Tab-separated table of N, CA and C in Angstrom:
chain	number	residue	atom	x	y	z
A	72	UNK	N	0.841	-1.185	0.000
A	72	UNK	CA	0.000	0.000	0.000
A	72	UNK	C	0.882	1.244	0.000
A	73	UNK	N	0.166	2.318	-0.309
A	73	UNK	CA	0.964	3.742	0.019
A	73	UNK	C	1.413	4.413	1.062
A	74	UNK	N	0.930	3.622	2.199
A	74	UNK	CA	0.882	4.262	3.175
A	74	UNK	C	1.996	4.516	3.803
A	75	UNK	N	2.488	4.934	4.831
A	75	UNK	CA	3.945	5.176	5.777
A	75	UNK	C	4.230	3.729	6.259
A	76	UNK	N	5.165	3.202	5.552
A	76	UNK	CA	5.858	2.101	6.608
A	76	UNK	C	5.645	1.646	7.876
A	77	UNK	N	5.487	0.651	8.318
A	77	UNK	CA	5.476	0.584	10.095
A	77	UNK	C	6.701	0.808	10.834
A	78	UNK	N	7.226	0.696	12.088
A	78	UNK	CA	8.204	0.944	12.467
A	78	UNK	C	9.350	-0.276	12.525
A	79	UNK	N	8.635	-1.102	11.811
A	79	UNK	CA	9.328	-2.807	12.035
A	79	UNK	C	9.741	-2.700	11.004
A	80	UNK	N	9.070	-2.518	9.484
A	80	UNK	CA	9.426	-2.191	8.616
A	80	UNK	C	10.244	-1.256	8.365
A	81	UNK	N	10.472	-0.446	8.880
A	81	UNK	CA	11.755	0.604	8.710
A	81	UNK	C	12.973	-0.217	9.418
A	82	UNK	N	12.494	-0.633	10.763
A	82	UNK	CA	13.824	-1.218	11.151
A	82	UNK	C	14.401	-2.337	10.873
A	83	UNK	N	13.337	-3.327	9.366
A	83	UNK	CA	14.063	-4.154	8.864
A	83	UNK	C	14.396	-4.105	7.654
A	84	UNK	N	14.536	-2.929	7.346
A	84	UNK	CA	14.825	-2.378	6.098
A	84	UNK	C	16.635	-2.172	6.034
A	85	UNK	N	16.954	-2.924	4.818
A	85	UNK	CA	18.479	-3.131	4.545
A	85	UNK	C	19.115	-1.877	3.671
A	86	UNK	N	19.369	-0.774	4.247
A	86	UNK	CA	19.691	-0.024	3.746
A	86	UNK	C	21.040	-0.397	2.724
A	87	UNK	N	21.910	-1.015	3.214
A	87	UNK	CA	23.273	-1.460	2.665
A	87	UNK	C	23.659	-2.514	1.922
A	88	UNK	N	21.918	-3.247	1.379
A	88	UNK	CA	22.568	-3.948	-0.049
A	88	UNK	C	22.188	-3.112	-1.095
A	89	UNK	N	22.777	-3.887	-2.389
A	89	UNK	CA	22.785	-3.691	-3.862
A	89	UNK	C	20.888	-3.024	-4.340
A	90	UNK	N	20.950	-1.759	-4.925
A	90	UNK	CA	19.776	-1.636	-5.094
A	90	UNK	C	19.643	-1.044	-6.589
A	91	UNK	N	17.964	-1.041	-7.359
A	91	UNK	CA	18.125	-0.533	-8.348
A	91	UNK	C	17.109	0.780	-8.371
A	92	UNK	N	16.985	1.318	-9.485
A	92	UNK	CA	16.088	2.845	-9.623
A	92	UNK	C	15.635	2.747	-10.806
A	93	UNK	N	14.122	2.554	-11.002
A	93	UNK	CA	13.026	2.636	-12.354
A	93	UNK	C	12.668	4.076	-12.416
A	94	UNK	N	13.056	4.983	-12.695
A	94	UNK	CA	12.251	6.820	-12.448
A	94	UNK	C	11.641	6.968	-14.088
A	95	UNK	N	10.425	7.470	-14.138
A	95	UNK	CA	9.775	8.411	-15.011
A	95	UNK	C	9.239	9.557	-14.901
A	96	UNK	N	9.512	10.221	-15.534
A	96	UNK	CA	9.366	11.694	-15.513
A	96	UNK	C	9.120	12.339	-16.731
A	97	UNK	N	8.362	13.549	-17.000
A	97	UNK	CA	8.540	14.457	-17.756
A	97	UNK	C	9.399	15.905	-17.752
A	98	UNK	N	10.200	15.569	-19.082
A	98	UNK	CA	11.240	16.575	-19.315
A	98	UNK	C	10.326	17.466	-20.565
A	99	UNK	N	9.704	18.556	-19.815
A	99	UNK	CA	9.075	19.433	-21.427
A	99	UNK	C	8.244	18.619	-21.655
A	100	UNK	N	7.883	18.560	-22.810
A	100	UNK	CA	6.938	17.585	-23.637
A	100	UNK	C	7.003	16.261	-23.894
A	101	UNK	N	8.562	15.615	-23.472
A	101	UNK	CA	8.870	14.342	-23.038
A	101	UNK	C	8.894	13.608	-22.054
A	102	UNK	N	8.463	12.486	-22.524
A	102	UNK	CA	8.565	11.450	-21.023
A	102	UNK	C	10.007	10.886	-21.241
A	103	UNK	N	10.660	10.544	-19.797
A	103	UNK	CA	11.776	9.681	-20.453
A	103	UNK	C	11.964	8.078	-18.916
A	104	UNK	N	12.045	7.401	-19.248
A	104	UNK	CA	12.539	6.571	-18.232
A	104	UNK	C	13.800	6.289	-17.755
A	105	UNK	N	13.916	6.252	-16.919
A	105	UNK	CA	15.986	5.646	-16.515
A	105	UNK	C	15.770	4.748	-15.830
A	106	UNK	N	16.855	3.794	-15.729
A	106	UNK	CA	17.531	3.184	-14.765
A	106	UNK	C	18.534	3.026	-13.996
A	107	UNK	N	18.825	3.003	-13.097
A	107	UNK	CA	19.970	3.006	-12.666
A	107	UNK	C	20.289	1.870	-11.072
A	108	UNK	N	21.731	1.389	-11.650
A	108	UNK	CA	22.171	0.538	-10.020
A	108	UNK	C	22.612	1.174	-9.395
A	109	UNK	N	22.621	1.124	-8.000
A	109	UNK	CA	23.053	1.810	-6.592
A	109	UNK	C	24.113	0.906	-6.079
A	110	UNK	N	25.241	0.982	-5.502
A	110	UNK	CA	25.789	-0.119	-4.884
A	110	UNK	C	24.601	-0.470	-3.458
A	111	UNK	N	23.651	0.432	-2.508
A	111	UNK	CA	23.263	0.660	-1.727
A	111	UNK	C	22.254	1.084	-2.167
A	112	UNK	N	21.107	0.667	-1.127
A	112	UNK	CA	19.621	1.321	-1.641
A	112	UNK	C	19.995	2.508	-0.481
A	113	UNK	N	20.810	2.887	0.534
A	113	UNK	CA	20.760	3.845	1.058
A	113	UNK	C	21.194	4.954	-0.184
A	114	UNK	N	22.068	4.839	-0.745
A	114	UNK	CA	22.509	5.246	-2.161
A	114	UNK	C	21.297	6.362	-2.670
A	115	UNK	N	20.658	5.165	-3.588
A	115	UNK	CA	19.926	4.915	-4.144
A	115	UNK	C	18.670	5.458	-3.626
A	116	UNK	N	18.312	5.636	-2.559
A	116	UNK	CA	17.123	6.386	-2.052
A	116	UNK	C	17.861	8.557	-1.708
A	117	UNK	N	19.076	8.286	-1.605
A	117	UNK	CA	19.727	9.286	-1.583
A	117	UNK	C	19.196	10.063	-3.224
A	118	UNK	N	19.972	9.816	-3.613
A	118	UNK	CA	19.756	9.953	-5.363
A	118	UNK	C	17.842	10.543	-5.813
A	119	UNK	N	17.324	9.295	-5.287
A	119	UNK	CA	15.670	9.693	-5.667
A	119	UNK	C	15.336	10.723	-4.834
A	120	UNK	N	15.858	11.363	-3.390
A	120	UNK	CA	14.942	12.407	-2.679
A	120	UNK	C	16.028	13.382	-3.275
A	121	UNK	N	17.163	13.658	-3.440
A	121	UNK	CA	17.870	14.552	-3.942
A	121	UNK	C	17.834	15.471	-4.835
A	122	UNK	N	18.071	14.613	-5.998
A	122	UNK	CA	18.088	15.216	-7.733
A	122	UNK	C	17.439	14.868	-8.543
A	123	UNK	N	16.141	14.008	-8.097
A	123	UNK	CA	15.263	13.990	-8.852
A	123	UNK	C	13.850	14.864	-8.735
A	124	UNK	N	13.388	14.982	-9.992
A	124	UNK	CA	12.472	15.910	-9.527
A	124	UNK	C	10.823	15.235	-8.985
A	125	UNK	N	10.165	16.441	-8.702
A	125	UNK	CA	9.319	15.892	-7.211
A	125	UNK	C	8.146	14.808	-7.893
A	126	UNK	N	7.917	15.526	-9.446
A	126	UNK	CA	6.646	14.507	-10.106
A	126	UNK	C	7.294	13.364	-10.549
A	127	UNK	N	8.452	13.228	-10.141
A	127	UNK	CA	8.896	12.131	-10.873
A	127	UNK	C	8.513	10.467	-10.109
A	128	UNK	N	7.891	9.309	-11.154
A	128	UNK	CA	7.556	8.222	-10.528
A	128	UNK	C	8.777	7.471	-10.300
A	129	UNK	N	8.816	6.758	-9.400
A	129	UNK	CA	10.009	6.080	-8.891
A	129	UNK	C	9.920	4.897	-8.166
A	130	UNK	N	10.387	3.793	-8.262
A	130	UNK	CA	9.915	2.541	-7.998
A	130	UNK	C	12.167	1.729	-7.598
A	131	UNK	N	12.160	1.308	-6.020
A	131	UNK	CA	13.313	1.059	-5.992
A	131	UNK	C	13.226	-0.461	-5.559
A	132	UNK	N	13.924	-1.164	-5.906
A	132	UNK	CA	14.053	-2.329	-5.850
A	132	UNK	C	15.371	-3.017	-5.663
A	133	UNK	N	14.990	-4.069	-4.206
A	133	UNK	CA	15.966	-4.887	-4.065
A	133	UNK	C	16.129	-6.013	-4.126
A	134	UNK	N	16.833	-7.268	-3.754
A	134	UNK	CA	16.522	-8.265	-4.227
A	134	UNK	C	15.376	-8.906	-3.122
A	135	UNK	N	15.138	-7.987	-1.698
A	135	UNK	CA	14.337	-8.672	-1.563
A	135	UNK	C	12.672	-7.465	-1.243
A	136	UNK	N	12.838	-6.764	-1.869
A	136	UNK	CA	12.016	-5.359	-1.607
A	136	UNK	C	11.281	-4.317	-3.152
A	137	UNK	N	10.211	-4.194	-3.109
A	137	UNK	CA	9.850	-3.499	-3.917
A	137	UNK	C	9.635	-2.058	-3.412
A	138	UNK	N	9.666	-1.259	-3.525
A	138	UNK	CA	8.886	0.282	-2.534
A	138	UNK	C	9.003	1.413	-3.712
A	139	UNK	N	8.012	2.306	-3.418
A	139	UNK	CA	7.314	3.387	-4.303
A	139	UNK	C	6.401	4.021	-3.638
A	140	UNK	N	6.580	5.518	-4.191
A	140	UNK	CA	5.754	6.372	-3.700
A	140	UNK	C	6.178	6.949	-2.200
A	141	UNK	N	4.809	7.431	-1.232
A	141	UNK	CA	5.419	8.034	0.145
A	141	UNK	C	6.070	7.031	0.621
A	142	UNK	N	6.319	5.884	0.801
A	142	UNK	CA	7.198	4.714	1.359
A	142	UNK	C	8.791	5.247	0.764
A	143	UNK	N	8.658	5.803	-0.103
A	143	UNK	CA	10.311	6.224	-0.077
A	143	UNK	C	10.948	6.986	0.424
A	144	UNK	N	9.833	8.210	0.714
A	144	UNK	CA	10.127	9.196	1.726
A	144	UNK	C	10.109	8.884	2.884
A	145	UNK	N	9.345	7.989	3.421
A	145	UNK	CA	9.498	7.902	4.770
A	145	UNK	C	10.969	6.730	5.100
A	146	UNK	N	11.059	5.949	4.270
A	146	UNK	CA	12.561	5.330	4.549
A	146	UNK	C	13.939	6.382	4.397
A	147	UNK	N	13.437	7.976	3.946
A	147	UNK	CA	14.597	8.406	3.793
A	147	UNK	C	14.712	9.058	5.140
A	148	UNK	N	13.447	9.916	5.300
A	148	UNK	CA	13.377	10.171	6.828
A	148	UNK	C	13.176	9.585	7.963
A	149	UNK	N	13.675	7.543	7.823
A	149	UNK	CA	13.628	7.297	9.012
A	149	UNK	C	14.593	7.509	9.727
A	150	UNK	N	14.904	7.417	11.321
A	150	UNK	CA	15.985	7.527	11.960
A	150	UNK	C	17.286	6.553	11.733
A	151	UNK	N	17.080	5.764	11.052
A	151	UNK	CA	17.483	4.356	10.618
A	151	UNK	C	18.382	4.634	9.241
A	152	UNK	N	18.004	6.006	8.147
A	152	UNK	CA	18.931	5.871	7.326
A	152	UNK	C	20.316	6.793	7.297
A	153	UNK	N	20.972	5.756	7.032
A	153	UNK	CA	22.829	5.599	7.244
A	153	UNK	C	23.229	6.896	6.803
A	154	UNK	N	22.807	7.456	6.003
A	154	UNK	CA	23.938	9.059	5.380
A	154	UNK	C	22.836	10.429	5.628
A	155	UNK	N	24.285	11.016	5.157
A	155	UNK	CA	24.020	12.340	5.681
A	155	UNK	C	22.621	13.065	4.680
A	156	UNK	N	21.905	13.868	5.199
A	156	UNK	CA	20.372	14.150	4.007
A	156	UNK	C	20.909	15.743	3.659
A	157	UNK	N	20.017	15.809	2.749
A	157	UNK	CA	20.907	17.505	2.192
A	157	UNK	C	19.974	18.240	3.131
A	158	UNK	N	20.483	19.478	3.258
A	158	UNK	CA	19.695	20.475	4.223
A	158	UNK	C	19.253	21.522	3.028
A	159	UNK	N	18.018	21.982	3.460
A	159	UNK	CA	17.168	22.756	2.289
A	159	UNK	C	17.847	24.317	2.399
């Protein structure tokens, strides 16, 4: 579901394996898709709240985890993830 993670779920969430990044977005009048590997879904969730932009769909996947949508935000703002977050 969309909803906010539970707190079990955040705290069994593997920030430090191998992760990947499905993003779509519109650039102008184009759609474009990417992919990209993370060595780290901490990485990798870094990357999606960072420099991507805000309409952009995003779907991260690990080998043992699917997550999208507010579930990505809230794994970035749990107390639980490993690196440093940019300050606004």
């Amino acid at each position: 579901s969309a909803s906010a993670p539970s707190e079990d779920a955040v705290t069994a969430f593997s920030y430090d394996v191998p992760a990947e990044l499905y993003i779509r977005y519109h650039h102008g009048p184009k759609r474009s898709l990417l992919h990209r590997r993370f060595a780290t879904a901490a990485a990798a969730l870094q990357f999606a709240m960072e420099d991507l932009p805000a309409d952009a769909i995003i779907l991260l996947e690990t080998e043992q985890e699917r997550l999208e949508g507010p579930v990505l935000k809230a794994m970035y703002d749990a107390d639980a993830y490993p690196l440093a977050r940019a300050t606004a």
